[in-house]
Coordinates of N, CA, C and O in Angstrom, one line a residue:
M15 N 0.4 14.1 8.0 CA 0.8 14.8 7.5 C 1.8 15.6 7.5 O 2.3 16.4 6.4
L16 N 2.5 15.6 8.8 CA 3.5 16.6 8.8 C 4.5 16.1 8.7 O 5.6 16.7 7.8
V17 N 4.5 14.4 9.4 CA 5.7 13.7 8.4 C 6.2 13.5 6.8 O 7.3 13.6 5.9
L18 N 5.1 13.9 6.3 CA 5.0 13.5 4.7 C 5.1 15.4 4.0 O 6.4 15.2 3.5
A19 N 4.3 16.4 4.9 CA 6.0 17.8 4.7 C 7.0 17.7 4.8 O 8.3 18.2 3.9
V20 N 7.8 17.0 5.9 CA 9.0 16.9 6.4 C 9.8 16.0 5.4 O 10.9 16.2 5.0
V21 N 9.2 15.1 4.8 CA 10.2 13.9 3.6 C 9.7 14.7 2.5 O 11.3 14.4 2.2
L22 N 8.6 15.1 2.5 CA 8.7 16.1 0.7 C 10.1 17.0 0.8 O 10.7 17.6 0.2
S23 N 10.0 17.8 2.2 CA 10.9 19.2 1.7 C 12.4 18.9 1.7 O 13.3 19.5 1.6
A24 N 12.5 17.4 3.0 CA 13.9 16.6 2.7 C 14.4 16.1 1.3 O 15.4 16.2 0.8
W25 N 13.5 15.9 1.0 CA 13.9 15.4 -0.2 C 14.1 15.7 -1.8 O 15.2 16.1 -2.7
A26 N 13.0 17.2 -1.2 CA 13.6 18.4 -2.5 C 14.8 18.9 -2.2 O 15.4 19.6 -3.3
G27 N 15.4 18.9 -0.8 CA 16.5 19.6 -0.6 C 17.4 19.1 -1.5 O 18.2 19.7 -2.0
I28 N 17.6 17.6 -1.3 CA 18.4 16.8 -1.5 C 18.8 17.2 -2.8 O 19.5 16.8 -3.9
A29 N 17.6 17.4 -3.2 CA 17.2 17.0 -5.1 C 17.8 18.2 -5.7 O 19.2 18.0 -6.7
V30 N 17.4 19.0 -5.4 CA 18.5 20.4 -5.8 C 19.9 20.7 -5.4 O 20.2 20.9 -5.8
A31 N 20.1 19.8 -4.1 CA 21.7 20.0 -3.8 C 22.2 19.3 -4.7 O 23.0 19.7 -5.5
E32 N 21.8 18.4 -5.3 CA 22.5 17.1 -6.1 C 22.6 18.3 -7.7 O 23.1 18.0 -8.3
W33 N 21.5 19.0 -7.9 CA 21.4 19.3 -9.2 C 21.9 20.4 -9.3 O 23.0 20.7 -10.2
V34 N 22.4 21.5 -8.1 CA 22.9 22.5 -7.7 C 24.7 21.8 -8.2 O 26.1 22.0 -9.3
R35 N 25.5 20.6 -7.8 CA 26.4 20.1 -7.5 C 26.9 19.4 -9.1 O 27.7 19.8 -9.7
R36 N 25.8 19.0 -9.6 CA 25.5 18.4 -10.9 C 26.2 19.7 -11.9 O 27.2 19.5 -12.9
R37 N 25.5 20.8 -11.9 CA 25.6 21.9 -12.8 C 27.1 22.5 -12.7 O 27.5 23.2 -13.6
R38 N 27.7 22.5 -11.6 CA 29.0 23.2 -11.2 C 30.3 21.9 -11.3 O 30.8 22.1 -11.4
G39 N 29.6 20.4 -11.8 CA 30.6 19.8 -12.3 C 31.5 19.3 -11.0 O 32.8 18.6 -11.7
D40 N 30.9 19.2 -10.4 CA 31.6 18.9 -8.7 C 30.8 16.7 -8.8 O 30.2 16.7 -8.8
G41 N 31.9 16.0 -8.8 CA 31.6 14.8 -8.3 C 31.6 14.1 -9.8 O 31.6 15.1 -10.5
P42 N 31.8 12.9 -9.4 CA 31.8 12.4 -11.5 C 30.0 12.2 -12.0 O 29.1 12.2 -10.8
R43 N 29.9 12.4 -12.9 CA 28.5 11.7 -13.2 C 28.3 10.4 -13.5 O 29.2 8.9 -13.7
P44 N 26.8 10.0 -12.8 CA 26.8 8.8 -12.9 C 25.9 7.7 -13.9 O 25.6 9.2 -15.1
S45 N 26.6 6.6 -14.3 CA 26.4 6.2 -15.9 C 25.2 5.8 -15.6 O 24.4 5.7 -15.4
R46 N 24.3 6.0 -17.1 CA 23.0 5.3 -17.3 C 23.3 4.4 -17.8 O 23.9 3.5 -18.9
T47 N 22.6 3.2 -17.0 CA 22.2 1.9 -17.6 C 20.9 1.3 -18.1 O 20.3 2.6 -17.5
A48 N 21.0 0.3 -18.8 CA 19.4 -0.2 -19.4 C 18.3 0.0 -17.9 O 18.7 -0.7 -16.6
P49 N 17.6 -0.1 -17.7 CA 16.4 0.0 -16.7 C 16.3 -1.9 -16.6 O 16.3 -2.7 -17.7
S50 N 16.4 -2.0 -15.4 CA 16.1 -3.7 -15.0 C 15.0 -3.7 -15.2 O 13.7 -3.0 -14.9
P51 N 14.3 -4.9 -15.9 CA 12.5 -5.2 -16.1 C 12.4 -5.9 -15.0 O 10.6 -6.2 -14.5
A52 N 12.9 -5.8 -13.4 CA 12.4 -6.2 -12.3 C 11.4 -5.2 -12.2 O 10.6 -4.8 -11.5
K53 N 11.8 -4.0 -12.4 CA 11.5 -2.9 -12.2 C 10.0 -2.2 -12.3 O 9.3 -1.6 -11.4
G54 N 9.2 -3.0 -13.4 CA 8.3 -2.9 -13.4 C 7.2 -3.9 -12.6 O 6.8 -3.3 -11.7
A55 N 7.7 -5.1 -12.3 CA 6.9 -6.1 -11.3 C 6.8 -5.3 -9.9 O 5.9 -5.8 -9.3
A56 N 8.2 -4.5 -9.6 CA 8.4 -4.3 -8.5 C 7.2 -3.0 -7.9 O 6.9 -2.8 -6.8
W57 N 7.0 -1.9 -9.1 CA 6.3 -1.5 -9.2 C 4.6 -2.1 -8.9 O 4.0 -1.1 -8.4
V58 N 4.4 -2.5 -9.7 CA 3.2 -3.6 -9.9 C 3.1 -3.7 -7.9 O 1.5 -3.9 -7.8
A59 N 3.9 -4.8 -7.8 CA 3.8 -5.2 -6.3 C 3.7 -4.1 -5.1 O 2.5 -3.8 -4.3
A60 N 4.3 -3.0 -5.5 CA 4.1 -1.8 -4.7 C 2.9 -1.2 -4.5 O 2.1 -0.7 -3.3
L61 N 2.3 -0.9 -5.9 CA 1.1 -0.3 -6.4 C -0.3 -1.2 -6.2 O -1.5 -0.9 -5.2
A62 N 0.1 -2.7 -5.8 CA -0.9 -3.8 -5.7 C -1.0 -3.8 -4.0 O -2.0 -4.0 -3.4
L63 N 0.0 -3.3 -3.3 CA 0.1 -3.3 -1.6 C -0.2 -1.9 -1.0 O -1.3 -2.3 -0.5
L64 N 0.0 -0.8 -1.7 CA -0.9 0.4 -1.5 C -2.2 -0.3 -1.9 O -3.4 0.5 -0.8
A65 N -3.2 0.2 -3.0 CA -4.4 -0.3 -2.4 C -4.7 -1.6 -1.9 O -6.1 -1.4 -1.6
G66 N -4.1 -2.7 -1.6 CA -4.9 -3.2 -0.4 C -4.6 -2.9 0.8 O -5.7 -2.9 1.6
G67 N -3.9 -2.5 1.1 CA -3.8 -0.8 2.4 C -4.7 -0.5 2.3 O -5.7 -0.4 3.4
V68 N -5.2 0.4 1.4 CA -6.2 1.8 1.3 C -7.4 0.8 1.5 O -8.7 1.5 2.1
V69 N -7.6 -0.6 0.8 CA -8.7 -1.2 0.8 C -9.5 -1.6 2.4 O -10.2 -1.7 2.9
H70 N -8.1 -2.4 2.7 CA -8.0 -2.9 4.6 C -8.2 -1.7 5.0 O -9.2 -2.0 6.2
A71 N -7.8 -0.5 5.2 CA -8.0 0.5 5.9 C -9.5 1.2 6.0 O -9.7 1.6 7.2
H72 N -10.2 1.4 4.8 CA -11.8 1.5 5.3 C -12.2 0.3 5.2 O -12.9 0.8 6.1
A73 N -11.9 -0.7 5.8 CA -12.7 -1.5 5.6 C -12.6 -1.6 7.4 O -13.8 -2.0 8.1
L74 N -11.4 -1.4 8.4 CA -11.9 -1.0 9.5 C -12.0 -0.3 9.6 O -13.0 -0.3 10.6
L75 N -12.1 0.9 9.5 CA -12.4 1.9 9.7 C -13.8 2.2 10.0 O -14.8 2.8 10.1
R76 N -14.6 1.5 8.9 CA -16.0 1.8 8.3 C -17.2 0.3 8.9 O -18.0 0.8 9.7
Y77 N -16.2 -0.6 9.3 CA -17.0 -1.9 9.7 C -16.5 -2.3 10.8 O -16.8 -3.9 11.4
M78 N -15.2 -1.8 11.8 CA -15.0 -2.7 12.7 C -15.9 -2.0 14.2 O -15.6 -0.7 14.1
P79 N -16.1 -2.6 15.0 CA -16.6 -2.0 16.2 C -16.0 -1.6 17.4 O -15.4 -2.2 18.3
F80 N -14.9 -0.4 17.3 CA -13.7 0.1 17.9 C -14.6 0.4 19.4 O -13.8 -0.3 20.4
L81 N -14.8 1.3 19.2 CA -15.2 2.1 20.2 C -16.7 2.1 20.8 O -17.2 1.3 22.1
F82 N -17.4 2.4 19.5 CA -19.5 2.2 20.7 C -20.0 1.2 19.0 O -20.3 0.9 17.9
A83 N -19.6 -0.5 19.6 CA -20.1 -1.1 18.9 C -22.0 -1.7 18.4 O -22.1 -1.7 17.4
E84 N -22.1 -0.8 18.8 CA -24.0 -0.9 19.0 C -24.2 0.5 17.5 O -25.0 0.4 16.6
D85 N -23.4 1.5 17.1 CA -23.4 2.3 16.9 C -22.9 2.2 15.6 O -23.0 2.6 14.8
T86 N -22.0 0.9 14.9 CA -21.5 0.2 13.9 C -22.7 -0.6 13.4 O -22.7 -0.1 12.4
C87 N -23.5 -1.1 14.1 CA -24.4 -2.0 13.8 C -24.9 -0.9 13.5 O -26.3 -1.1 12.5
W88 N -25.6 -0.3 13.7 CA -26.8 0.7 13.6 C -26.4 1.9 12.1 O -27.1 1.6 11.8
F89 N -24.8 1.8 11.9 CA -25.2 2.4 10.7 C -24.9 1.2 9.5 O -25.1 2.5 8.7
T90 N -24.3 0.5 9.6 CA -24.2 -0.5 9.2 C -25.7 -1.5 8.7 O -25.8 -1.5 7.3
V91 N -26.4 -1.4 9.4 CA -27.4 -2.8 9.2 C -28.6 -2.5 9.5 O -29.6 -2.8 9.0
G92 N -28.3 -1.3 10.3 CA -30.0 -0.2 10.8 C -30.0 -0.8 12.0 O -31.6 -0.2 12.2
R93 N -29.9 -1.5 12.7 CA -29.9 -2.3 14.1 C -29.0 -1.5 14.9 O -28.2 -2.0 15.2
K94 N -29.8 -1.8 16.2 CA -28.6 -0.8 17.4 C -28.8 -1.8 17.9 O -29.2 -2.4 19.5
V95 N -27.9 -3.3 17.7 CA -27.2 -3.9 18.8 C -25.9 -4.2 18.7 O -25.4 -3.3 18.0
Y96 N -25.9 -5.1 19.9 CA -24.4 -5.4 19.9 C -24.1 -6.6 18.9 O -25.0 -6.9 18.7
P97 N -22.4 -6.3 18.2 CA -22.1 -6.6 17.6 C -21.7 -8.7 17.6 O -21.8 -9.2 19.2
D98 N -22.5 -8.9 17.1 CA -22.5 -10.6 17.1 C -21.0 -11.1 17.5 O -20.5 -12.4 17.9
S99 N -20.7 -10.9 16.2 CA -18.9 -11.4 16.2 C -17.8 -10.3 15.2 O -19.2 -9.5 14.6
S100 N -17.1 -10.2 15.2 CA -16.0 -9.1 13.9 C -14.6 -9.6 13.7 O -14.6 -10.3 14.8
D101 N -14.1 -9.7 12.7 CA -12.9 -10.2 12.7 C -11.9 -8.8 12.2 O -12.8 -8.5 10.3
A102 N -11.2 -8.8 11.4 CA -9.8 -8.0 11.1 C -9.7 -8.6 9.9 O -9.5 -7.9 8.7
L103 N -9.1 -9.8 9.4 CA -9.0 -11.0 8.5 C -9.7 -11.8 8.4 O -8.7 -13.2 9.3
P104 N -10.6 -12.3 7.5 CA -11.0 -11.6 6.9 C -11.7 -10.7 7.8 O -12.9 -11.0 8.3
V105 N -12.2 -9.7 6.6 CA -13.0 -8.5 7.3 C -14.2 -8.9 7.4 O -15.0 -9.1 6.3
S106 N -15.1 -8.6 8.9 CA -16.2 -9.3 9.2 C -17.1 -8.9 10.2 O -16.6 -8.8 11.4
L107 N -18.6 -8.4 9.8 CA -19.5 -7.8 10.8 C -20.2 -8.5 10.9 O -20.9 -8.5 10.2
V108 N -20.3 -9.2 11.8 CA -22.2 -9.7 12.1 C -23.0 -9.2 12.6 O -22.7 -9.5 14.3
C109 N -24.2 -8.3 12.6 CA -24.9 -7.4 13.5 C -26.7 -7.9 13.6 O -26.9 -8.3 12.3
D110 N -26.7 -9.0 14.3 CA -28.3 -9.6 14.3 C -28.7 -10.4 13.7 O -29.7 -11.0 13.1
G111 N -27.2 -11.8 13.2 CA -27.4 -12.3 12.2 C -26.9 -11.7 10.8 O -27.1 -12.6 9.2
V112 N -26.9 -11.1 10.3 CA -26.4 -9.8 9.0 C -25.6 -9.7 9.0 O -24.8 -9.0 10.1
E113 N -24.7 -9.7 7.7 CA -23.2 -10.0 8.1 C -23.1 -8.1 7.4 O -23.9 -8.0 6.2
A114 N -22.3 -7.4 7.8 CA -23.1 -5.8 7.3 C -21.5 -5.8 6.4 O -21.6 -4.8 5.7
V115 N -20.7 -6.1 6.3 CA -19.7 -6.5 5.4 C -20.2 -6.4 3.4 O -20.1 -7.6 3.4
P116 N -19.5 -5.5 3.0 CA -20.0 -5.9 1.3 C -19.3 -7.1 1.2 O -17.7 -7.0 1.5
S117 N -19.6 -7.5 0.0 CA -19.4 -9.2 -0.9 C -18.1 -8.8 -1.6 O -17.1 -9.6 -1.5
W118 N -17.9 -7.2 -1.9 CA -16.2 -6.9 -2.7 C -14.9 -7.0 -1.7 O -13.8 -7.0 -2.4
I119 N -15.4 -6.7 -0.8 CA -14.3 -6.2 0.4 C -12.8 -7.5 0.3 O -11.7 -7.4 -0.1
N120 N -13.0 -8.5 0.4 CA -12.2 -9.8 1.1 C -12.0 -10.6 -0.5 O -10.2 -10.0 -0.3
P121 N -12.5 -10.5 -1.0 CA -11.5 -11.4 -2.5 C -10.5 -10.0 -2.7 O -9.8 -10.7 -3.8
T122 N -11.0 -8.5 -3.1 CA -10.4 -7.3 -3.9 C -9.2 -7.6 -2.2 O -7.9 -7.3 -2.7
L123 N -9.4 -7.6 -1.2 CA -8.1 -8.1 -0.3 C -7.3 -9.5 -0.3 O -6.3 -9.2 -0.6
L124 N -8.0 -10.6 -1.4 CA -7.0 -11.5 -1.1 C -6.8 -11.2 -2.7 O -5.4 -11.6 -2.8
G125 N -7.4 -10.7 -3.6 CA -6.6 -10.1 -4.7 C -5.3 -9.6 -4.8 O -4.2 -9.6 -5.6
C126 N -5.4 -8.8 -4.4 CA -3.8 -8.0 -3.7 C -3.0 -8.1 -3.2 O -2.0 -8.0 -3.2
A127 N -3.7 -9.4 -2.0 CA -2.1 -9.9 -1.3 C -1.5 -10.9 -2.7 O -0.3 -10.9 -2.5
V128 N -2.7 -11.5 -2.9 CA -1.9 -12.5 -4.2 C -0.8 -11.9 -5.3 O 0.3 -11.9 -5.5
T129 N -1.8 -11.0 -5.6 CA -0.4 -9.7 -6.5 C 0.5 -9.1 -6.0 O 1.7 -9.1 -7.2
V130 N 0.5 -8.7 -4.9 CA 1.5 -8.4 -4.5 C 2.7 -9.5 -3.8 O 4.0 -9.7 -4.3
V131 N 2.4 -10.9 -3.7 CA 3.6 -12.2 -3.6 C 3.9 -12.8 -5.2 O 5.2 -12.9 -4.9
V132 N 3.2 -12.7 -5.7 CA 3.4 -12.5 -7.0 C 4.7 -11.9 -7.8 O 5.3 -12.3 -8.4
A133 N 3.7 -10.5 -7.9 CA 4.6 -9.3 -8.5 C 6.2 -9.4 -7.8 O 7.1 -9.5 -8.1
T134 N 5.9 -9.6 -6.7 CA 7.2 -9.5 -5.9 C 8.1 -10.1 -6.2 O 9.3 -10.7 -6.6
G135 N 7.4 -12.1 -6.2 CA 8.4 -13.0 -7.2 C 8.8 -12.8 -8.0 O 10.4 -12.9 -8.1
V136 N 8.7 -12.4 -8.8 CA 9.2 -12.3 -10.0 C 9.9 -11.1 -10.4 O 11.0 -10.9 -10.7
A137 N 9.7 -10.5 -9.6 CA 10.3 -9.2 -9.5 C 12.3 -9.7 -8.5 O 13.1 -9.3 -9.6
V138 N 11.9 -10.2 -7.6 CA 13.5 -11.2 -7.7 C 13.7 -12.0 -8.3 O 15.1 -12.0 -8.4
V139 N 13.1 -12.4 -9.3 CA 13.3 -13.8 -10.5 C 14.5 -12.4 -11.4 O 15.2 -13.0 -12.2
L140 N 13.2 -11.5 -11.5 CA 14.1 -10.9 -12.7 C 15.4 -10.6 -12.6 O 16.1 -10.0 -13.1
A141 N 15.4 -10.0 -11.0 CA 16.6 -8.9 -10.8 C 17.6 -10.0 -10.4 O 19.3 -9.4 -11.5
G142 N 17.2 -10.9 -10.7 CA 18.6 -12.1 -10.4 C 19.2 -12.7 -11.7 O 20.5 -12.6 -11.7
R143 N 18.2 -12.2 -12.9 CA 18.1 -12.9 -13.9 C 19.4 -12.0 -14.6 O 20.3 -12.1 -15.3
A144 N 19.0 -10.0 -13.9 CA 19.2 -9.4 -15.1 C 21.1 -9.1 -13.8 O 21.9 -9.0 -15.1
R145 N 21.2 -9.4 -12.7 CA 22.8 -9.4 -12.4 C 23.6 -10.6 -12.6 O 24.6 -10.9 -13.1
L146 N 22.8 -11.8 -13.1 CA 23.4 -12.8 -13.9 C 24.1 -12.7 -15.3 O 24.8 -13.1 -15.9
A147 N 23.2 -11.6 -15.8 CA 23.4 -11.4 -17.4 C 24.2 -10.8 -17.0 O 25.3 -10.7 -18.4
R148 N 24.5 -9.4 -16.4 CA 25.6 -8.4 -16.0 C 26.7 -9.1 -15.7 O 27.8 -8.9 -16.4
R149 N 27.1 -10.0 -15.0 CA 28.0 -10.7 -14.9 C 28.4 -11.8 -16.0 O 29.5 -11.8 -15.9
V150 N 27.8 -12.4 -16.6 CA 28.2 -13.2 -17.7 C 29.1 -11.9 -18.7 O 29.8 -12.5 -19.3
A151 N 28.3 -10.8 -18.8 CA 28.3 -10.0 -20.0 C 29.6 -8.8 -19.8 O 30.5 -9.1 -20.4
G152 N 29.8 -9.0 -18.4 CA 31.4 -8.2 -17.9 C 32.2 -8.6 -17.1 O 33.0 -8.7 -17.7

């Protein structure tokens, strides 16, 4: 939280300094260019990465037996036993022969991972095409 506060304060300071510099007329004004079509694909990739990270963090914190393995089984399956097995990818926790992880977690992680890879590839291709089009036009 402290890092976020420092980063946001620094960003706000830089933004205000840039605003003041532009108001005084110091330095060149940047020219506006049309937004690249790759920007949308990059946003999709970033949001899918964030969503996958949130789901994975939730699954790890909820279903992985880090300190008290018996308590993890007790709170998820209702049996105070040591886990038969556990794994972080794919997320799995087996307590007394019962899989404790909900069935939606691993397909969601897979979907987010595929979305990140595909959207990143699309963003790279679109950025390359936009750069080529600017070279040909200029």
